[in-house]
Short mmCIF file of C-alpha atoms in Angstrom, two decimals:
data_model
loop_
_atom_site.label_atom_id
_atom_site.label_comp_id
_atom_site.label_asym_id
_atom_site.label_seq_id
_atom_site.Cartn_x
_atom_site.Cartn_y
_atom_site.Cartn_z
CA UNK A 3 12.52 141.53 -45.85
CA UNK A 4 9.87 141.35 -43.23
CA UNK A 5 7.03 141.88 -45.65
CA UNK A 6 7.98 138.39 -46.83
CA UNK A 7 7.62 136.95 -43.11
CA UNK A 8 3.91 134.98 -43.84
CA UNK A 9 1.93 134.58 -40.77
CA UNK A 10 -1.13 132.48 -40.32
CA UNK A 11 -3.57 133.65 -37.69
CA UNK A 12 -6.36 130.88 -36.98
CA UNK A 13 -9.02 131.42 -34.79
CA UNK A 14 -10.91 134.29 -32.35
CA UNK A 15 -12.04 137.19 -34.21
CA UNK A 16 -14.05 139.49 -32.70
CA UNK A 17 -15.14 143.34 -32.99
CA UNK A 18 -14.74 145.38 -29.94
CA UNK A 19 -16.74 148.25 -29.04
CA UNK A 20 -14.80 150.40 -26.73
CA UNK A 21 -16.34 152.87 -24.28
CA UNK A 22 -14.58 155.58 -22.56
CA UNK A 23 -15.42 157.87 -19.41
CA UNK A 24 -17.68 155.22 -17.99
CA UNK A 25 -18.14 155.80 -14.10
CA UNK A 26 -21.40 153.84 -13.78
CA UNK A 27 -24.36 152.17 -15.69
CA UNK A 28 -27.55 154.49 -15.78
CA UNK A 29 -30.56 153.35 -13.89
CA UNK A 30 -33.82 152.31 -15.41
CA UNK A 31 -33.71 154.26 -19.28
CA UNK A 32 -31.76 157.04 -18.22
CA UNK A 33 -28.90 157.89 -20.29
CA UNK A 34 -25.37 159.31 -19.63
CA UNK A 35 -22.56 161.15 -21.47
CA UNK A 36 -18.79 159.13 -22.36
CA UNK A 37 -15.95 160.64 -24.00
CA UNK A 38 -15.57 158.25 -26.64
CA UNK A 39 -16.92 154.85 -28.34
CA UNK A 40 -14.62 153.46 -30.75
CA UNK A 41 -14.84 150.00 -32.53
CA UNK A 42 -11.80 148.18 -33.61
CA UNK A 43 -11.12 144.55 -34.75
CA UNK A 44 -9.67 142.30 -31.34
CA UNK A 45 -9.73 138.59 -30.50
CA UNK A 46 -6.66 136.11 -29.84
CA UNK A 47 -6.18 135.81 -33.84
CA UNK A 48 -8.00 139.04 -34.68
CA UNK A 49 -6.15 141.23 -32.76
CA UNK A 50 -2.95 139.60 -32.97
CA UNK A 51 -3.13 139.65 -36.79
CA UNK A 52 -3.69 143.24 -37.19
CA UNK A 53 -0.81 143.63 -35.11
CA UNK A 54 1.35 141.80 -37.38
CA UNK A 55 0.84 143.28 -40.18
CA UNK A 56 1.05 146.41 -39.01
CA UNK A 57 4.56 145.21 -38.43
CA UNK A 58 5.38 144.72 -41.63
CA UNK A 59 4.43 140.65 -41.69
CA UNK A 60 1.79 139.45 -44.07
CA UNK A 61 -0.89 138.36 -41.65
CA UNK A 62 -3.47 135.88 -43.11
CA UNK A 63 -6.77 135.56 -40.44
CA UNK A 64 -8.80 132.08 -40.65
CA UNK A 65 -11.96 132.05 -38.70
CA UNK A 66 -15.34 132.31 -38.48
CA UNK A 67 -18.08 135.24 -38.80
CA UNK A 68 -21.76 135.99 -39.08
CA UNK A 69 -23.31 136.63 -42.21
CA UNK A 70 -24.33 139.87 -40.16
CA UNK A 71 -23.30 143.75 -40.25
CA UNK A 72 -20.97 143.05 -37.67
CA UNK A 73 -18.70 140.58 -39.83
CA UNK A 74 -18.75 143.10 -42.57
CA UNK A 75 -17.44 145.80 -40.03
CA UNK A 76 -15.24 143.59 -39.19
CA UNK A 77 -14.03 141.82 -42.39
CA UNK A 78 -13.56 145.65 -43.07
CA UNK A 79 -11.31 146.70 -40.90
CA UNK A 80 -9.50 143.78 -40.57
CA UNK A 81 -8.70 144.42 -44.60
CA UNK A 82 -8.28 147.96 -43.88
CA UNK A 83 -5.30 147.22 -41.56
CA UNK A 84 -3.82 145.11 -44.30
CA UNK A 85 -4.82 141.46 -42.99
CA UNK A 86 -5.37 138.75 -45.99
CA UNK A 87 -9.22 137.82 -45.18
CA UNK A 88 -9.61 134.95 -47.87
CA UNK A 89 -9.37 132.68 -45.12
CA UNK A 90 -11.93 133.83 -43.34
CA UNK A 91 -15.28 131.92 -43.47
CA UNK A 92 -19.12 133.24 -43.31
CA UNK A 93 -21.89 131.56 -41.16
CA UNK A 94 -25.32 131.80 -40.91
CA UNK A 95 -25.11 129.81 -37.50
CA UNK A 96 -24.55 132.65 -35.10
CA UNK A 97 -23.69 136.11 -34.89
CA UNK A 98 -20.67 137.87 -35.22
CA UNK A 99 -18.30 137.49 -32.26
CA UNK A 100 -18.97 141.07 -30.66
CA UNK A 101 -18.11 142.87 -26.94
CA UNK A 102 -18.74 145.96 -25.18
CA UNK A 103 -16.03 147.49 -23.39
CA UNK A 104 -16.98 150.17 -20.61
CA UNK A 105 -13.50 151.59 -19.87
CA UNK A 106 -13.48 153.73 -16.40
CA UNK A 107 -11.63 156.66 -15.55
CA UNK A 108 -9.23 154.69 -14.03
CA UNK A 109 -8.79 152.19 -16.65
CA UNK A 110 -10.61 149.14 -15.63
CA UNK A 111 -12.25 147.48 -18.34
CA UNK A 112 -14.98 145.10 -17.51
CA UNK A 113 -16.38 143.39 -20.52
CA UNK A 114 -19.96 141.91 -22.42
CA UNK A 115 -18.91 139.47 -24.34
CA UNK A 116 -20.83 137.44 -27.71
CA UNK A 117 -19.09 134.46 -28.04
CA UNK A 118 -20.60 133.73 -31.31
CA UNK A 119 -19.45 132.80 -34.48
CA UNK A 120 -16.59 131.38 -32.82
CA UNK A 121 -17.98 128.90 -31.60
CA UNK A 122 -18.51 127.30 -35.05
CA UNK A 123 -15.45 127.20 -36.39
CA UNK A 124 -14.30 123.87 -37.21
CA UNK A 125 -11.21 122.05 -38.57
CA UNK A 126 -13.56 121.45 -41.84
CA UNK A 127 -13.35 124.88 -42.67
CA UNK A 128 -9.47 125.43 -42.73
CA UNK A 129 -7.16 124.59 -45.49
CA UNK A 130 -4.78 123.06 -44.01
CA UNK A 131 -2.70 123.33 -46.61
CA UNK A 132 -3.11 126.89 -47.76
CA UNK A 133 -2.05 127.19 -43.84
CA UNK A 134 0.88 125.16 -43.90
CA UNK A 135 2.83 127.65 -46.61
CA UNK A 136 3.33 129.87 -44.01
CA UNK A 137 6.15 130.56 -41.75
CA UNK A 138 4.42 130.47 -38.56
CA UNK A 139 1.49 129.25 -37.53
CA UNK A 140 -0.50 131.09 -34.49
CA UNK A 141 -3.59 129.97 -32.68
CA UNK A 142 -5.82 132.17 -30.81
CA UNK A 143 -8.32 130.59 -28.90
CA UNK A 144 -7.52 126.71 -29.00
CA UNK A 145 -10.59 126.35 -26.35
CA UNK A 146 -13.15 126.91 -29.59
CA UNK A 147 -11.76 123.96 -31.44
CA UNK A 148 -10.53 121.70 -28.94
CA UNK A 149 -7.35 119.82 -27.70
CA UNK A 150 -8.33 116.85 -30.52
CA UNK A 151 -9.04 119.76 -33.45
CA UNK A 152 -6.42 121.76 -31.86
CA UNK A 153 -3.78 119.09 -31.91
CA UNK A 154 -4.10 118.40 -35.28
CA UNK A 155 -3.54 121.55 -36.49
CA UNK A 156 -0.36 122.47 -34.81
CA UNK A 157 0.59 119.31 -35.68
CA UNK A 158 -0.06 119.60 -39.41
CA UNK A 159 2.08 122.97 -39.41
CA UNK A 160 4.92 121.11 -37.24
CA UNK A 161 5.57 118.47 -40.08
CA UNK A 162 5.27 121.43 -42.71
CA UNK A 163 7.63 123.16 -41.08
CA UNK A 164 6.39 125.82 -39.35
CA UNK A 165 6.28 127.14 -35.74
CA UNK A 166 3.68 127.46 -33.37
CA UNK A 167 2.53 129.75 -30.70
CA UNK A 168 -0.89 129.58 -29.09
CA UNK A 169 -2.78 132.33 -27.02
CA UNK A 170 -5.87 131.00 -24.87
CA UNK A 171 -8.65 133.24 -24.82
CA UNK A 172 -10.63 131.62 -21.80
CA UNK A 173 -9.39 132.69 -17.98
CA UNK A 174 -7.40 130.04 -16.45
CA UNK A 175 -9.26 126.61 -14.73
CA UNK A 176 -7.66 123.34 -14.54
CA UNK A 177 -10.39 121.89 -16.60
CA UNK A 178 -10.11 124.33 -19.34
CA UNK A 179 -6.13 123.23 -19.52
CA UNK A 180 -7.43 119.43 -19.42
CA UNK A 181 -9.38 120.04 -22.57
CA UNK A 182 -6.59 121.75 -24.69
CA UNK A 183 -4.10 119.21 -23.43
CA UNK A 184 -3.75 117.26 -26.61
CA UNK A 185 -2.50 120.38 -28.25
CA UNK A 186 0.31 121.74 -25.99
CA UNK A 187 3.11 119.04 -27.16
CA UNK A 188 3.02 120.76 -30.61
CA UNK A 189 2.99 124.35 -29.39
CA UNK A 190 6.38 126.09 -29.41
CA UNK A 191 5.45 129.11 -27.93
CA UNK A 192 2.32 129.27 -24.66
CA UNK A 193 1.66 133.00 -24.73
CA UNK A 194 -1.19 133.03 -21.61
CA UNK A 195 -0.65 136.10 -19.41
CA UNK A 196 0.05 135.58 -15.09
CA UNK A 197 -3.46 135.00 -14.18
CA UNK A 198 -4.23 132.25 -17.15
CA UNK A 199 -1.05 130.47 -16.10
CA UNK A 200 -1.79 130.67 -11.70
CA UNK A 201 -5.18 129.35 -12.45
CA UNK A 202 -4.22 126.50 -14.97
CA UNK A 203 -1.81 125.09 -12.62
CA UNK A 204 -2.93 126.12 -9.59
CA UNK A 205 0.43 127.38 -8.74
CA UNK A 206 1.54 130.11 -6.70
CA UNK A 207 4.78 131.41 -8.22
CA UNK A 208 4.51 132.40 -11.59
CA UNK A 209 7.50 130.82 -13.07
CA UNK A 210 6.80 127.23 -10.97
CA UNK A 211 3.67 127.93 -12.82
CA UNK A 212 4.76 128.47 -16.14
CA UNK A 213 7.53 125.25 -15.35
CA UNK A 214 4.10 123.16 -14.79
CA UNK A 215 2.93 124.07 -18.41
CA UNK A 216 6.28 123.16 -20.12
CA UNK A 217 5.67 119.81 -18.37
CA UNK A 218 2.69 119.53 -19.97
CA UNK A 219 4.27 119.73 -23.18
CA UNK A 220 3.98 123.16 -23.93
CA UNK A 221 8.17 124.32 -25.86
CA UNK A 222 8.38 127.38 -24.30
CA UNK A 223 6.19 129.61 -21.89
CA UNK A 224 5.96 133.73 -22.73
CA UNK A 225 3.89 135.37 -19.78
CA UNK A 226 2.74 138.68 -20.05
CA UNK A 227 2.58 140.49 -16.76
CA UNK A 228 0.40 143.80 -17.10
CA UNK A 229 2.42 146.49 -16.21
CA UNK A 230 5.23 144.25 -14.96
CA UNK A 231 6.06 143.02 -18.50
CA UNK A 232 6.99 139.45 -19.71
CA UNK A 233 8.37 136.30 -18.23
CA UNK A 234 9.95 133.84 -20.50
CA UNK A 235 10.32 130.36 -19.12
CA UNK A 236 12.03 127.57 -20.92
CA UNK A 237 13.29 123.98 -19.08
CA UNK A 238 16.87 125.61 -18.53
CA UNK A 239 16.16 129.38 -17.87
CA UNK A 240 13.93 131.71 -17.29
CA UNK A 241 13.93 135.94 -18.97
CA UNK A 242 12.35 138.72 -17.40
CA UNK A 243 11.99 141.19 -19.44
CA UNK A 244 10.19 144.67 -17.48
CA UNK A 245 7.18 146.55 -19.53
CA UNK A 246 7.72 150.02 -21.25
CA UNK A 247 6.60 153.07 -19.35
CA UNK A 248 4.05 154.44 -21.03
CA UNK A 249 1.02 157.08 -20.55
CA UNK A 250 -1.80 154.07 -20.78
CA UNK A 251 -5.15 154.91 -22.10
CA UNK A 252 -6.35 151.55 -22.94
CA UNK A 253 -4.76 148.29 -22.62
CA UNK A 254 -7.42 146.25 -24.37
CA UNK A 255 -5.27 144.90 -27.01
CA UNK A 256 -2.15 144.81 -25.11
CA UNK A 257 -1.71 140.86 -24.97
CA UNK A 258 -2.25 140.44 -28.63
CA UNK A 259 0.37 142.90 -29.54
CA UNK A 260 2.66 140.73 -27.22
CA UNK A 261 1.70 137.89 -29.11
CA UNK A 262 2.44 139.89 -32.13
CA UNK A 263 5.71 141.49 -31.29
CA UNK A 264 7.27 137.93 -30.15
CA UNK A 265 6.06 136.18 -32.91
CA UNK A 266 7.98 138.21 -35.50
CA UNK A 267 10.98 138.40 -33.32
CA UNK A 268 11.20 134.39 -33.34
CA UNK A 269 10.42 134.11 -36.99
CA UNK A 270 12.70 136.42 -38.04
CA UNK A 271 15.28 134.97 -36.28
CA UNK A 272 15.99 136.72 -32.88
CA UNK A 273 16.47 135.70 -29.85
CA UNK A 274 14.06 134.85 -27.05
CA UNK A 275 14.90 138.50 -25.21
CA UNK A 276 14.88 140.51 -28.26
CA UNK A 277 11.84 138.52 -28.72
CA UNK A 278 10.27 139.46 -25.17
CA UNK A 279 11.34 143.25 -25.91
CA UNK A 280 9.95 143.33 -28.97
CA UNK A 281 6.35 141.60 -28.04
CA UNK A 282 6.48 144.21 -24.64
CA UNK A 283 7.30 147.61 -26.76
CA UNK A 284 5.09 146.76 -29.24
CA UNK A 285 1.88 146.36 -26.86
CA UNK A 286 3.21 149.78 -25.28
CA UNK A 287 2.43 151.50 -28.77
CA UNK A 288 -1.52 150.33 -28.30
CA UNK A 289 -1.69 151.12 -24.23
CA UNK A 290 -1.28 154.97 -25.43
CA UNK A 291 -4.58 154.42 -27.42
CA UNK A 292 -7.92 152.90 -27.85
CA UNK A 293 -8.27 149.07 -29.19
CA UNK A 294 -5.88 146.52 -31.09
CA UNK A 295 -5.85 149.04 -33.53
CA UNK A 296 -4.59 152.05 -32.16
CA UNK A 297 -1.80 153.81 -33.18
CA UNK A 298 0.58 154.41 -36.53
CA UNK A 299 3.80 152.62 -35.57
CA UNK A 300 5.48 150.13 -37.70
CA UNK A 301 8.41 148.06 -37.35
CA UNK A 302 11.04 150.53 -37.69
CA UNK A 303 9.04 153.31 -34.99
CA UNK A 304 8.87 150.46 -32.51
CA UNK A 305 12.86 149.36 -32.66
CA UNK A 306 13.94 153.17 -32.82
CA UNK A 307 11.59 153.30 -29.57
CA UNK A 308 13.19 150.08 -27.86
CA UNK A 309 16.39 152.32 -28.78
CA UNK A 310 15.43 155.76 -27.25
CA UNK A 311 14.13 153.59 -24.11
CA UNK A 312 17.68 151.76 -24.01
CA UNK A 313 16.12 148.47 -23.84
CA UNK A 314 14.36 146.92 -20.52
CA UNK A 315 16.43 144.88 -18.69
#
């Protein structure tokens, strides 16, 4: 049964506000009319979570938020879309991990972003063990921790068993890959979309790229593509697998539900394609709507929709 697929989510949590029918910022005090401003839970681990269980897996979210009125929004919601919050820790430190998102008429998304409470979460503040009775272990953000805090972790759920994926939050910069290096060998699955992986390697071809991060230890590389879909390299091959065409409202959200929709496929068993197919119909159900959270699809409505669509590829 997929409801007894366990997922553990560590790391960025964050509550989005979303902003629709921006065309420009007012001057001075003025103010100006949008269609719509949403919030919904997001973050490499936030997002991805929510996600999951809305797929049918038991999601359990470890991370860090303010002792604010933002973390109880989003403790809220993040309960309210069926995620298991006991991991989740408080902190009077900082604030509540928080962004804006003006979304334009044509769908460009620029961003103000609060790193906060993020930045405080620490290896002393996960049970490790409570972690390790999952089936899969998935890391969002492995920047906030770092490669040494990182490493252990992934390495903890290796010799427990389980498998790995991690999603970088950051955008892609040599230096940024140089301090998560420790952590890569005991990732199965890299999930960074095509501009994380160019800029971390300083490659030119995506899937030379994506070859450069298996060298660095990484098991397997899943790119997501925007509107081109997924890559999936491994040391002998390499899957493309073409996005879902879609009416797209909002693709905030859209690499988490990857992350998501590939992560069940693996742990359930399928194959890397299915996988891929999966992870790329899935993030088509939230590009038709607002935030991680968008939409009522489960399992079942996304795998009768890879069926009416015939399957990319």
């Amino acid at each position: 049964m997929v409801s007894q697929v366990d997922i553990a989510v560590v790391g960025v949590h964050v509550l989005d506000t979303h902003v629709l029918g921006v065309t420009s910022i007012p001057d001075g005090s003025e103010g100006q009319l949008v269609e719509t401003i949403k919030i919904s839970p997001a973050g490499t681990a936030g997002g991805t979570a929510v996600v999951l269980s809305r797929l049918g897996a038991r999601a359990r979210s470890y991370g860090a938020v303010g002792a604010d009125a933002l973390g109880d929004t989003l403790l809220g919601l993040l309960k309210t879309n069926g995620v298991d919050i006991a991991g989740m820790v408080r902190t009077t430190a900082s604030q509540t991990s928080a962004s804006v998102i003006p979304v334009r008429p044509n769908g460009d998304r620029p961003a103000w972003h609060c790193p906060g409470a993020n930045a405080t979460l620490t290896l002393d503040a996960l049970d490790l063990d409570d972690i390790a009775r999952a089936a899969h272990l998935h890391l969002g953000g492995p920047e906030f921790l770092g490669g040494a805090a990182a490493a252990t972790l992934l390495k903890h759920a290796k010799d427990h068993g389980l498998s790995t994926s991690v999603d970088i939050l950051a955008g892609g910069n040599p230096g940024l890959l140089a301090w998560i290096a420790e952590a890569l060998p005991h990732t199965d699955y890299l999930l960074p979309n095509d501009e994380q992986v160019l800029g971390f390697t300083g490659a030119t071809d995506l899937e030379a790229g994506a070859r450069a991060l298996l060298e660095a230890g990484a098991g397997c590389v899943a790119v997501t593509r925007g509107g081109a879909g997924a890559l999936v390299v491994l040391p002998e091959e390499s899957i493309a697998v073409p996005a879902y065409a879609v009416d797209v409202l909002d693709t905030t959200g859209c690499g988490d539900a990857f992350s998501a929709g590939f992560i069940l496929g693996r742990t359930l068993g399928r194959d890397l394609t299915a996988s891929a197919r999966l992870g790329c119909a899935t993030a088509a159900q939230v590009a038709g709507g607002v935030g991680t959270d968008a939409g009522s699809y489960d399992l079942a409505a996304v795998e009768a929709f890879i069926a009416q669509n015939q399957g990319p590829g």
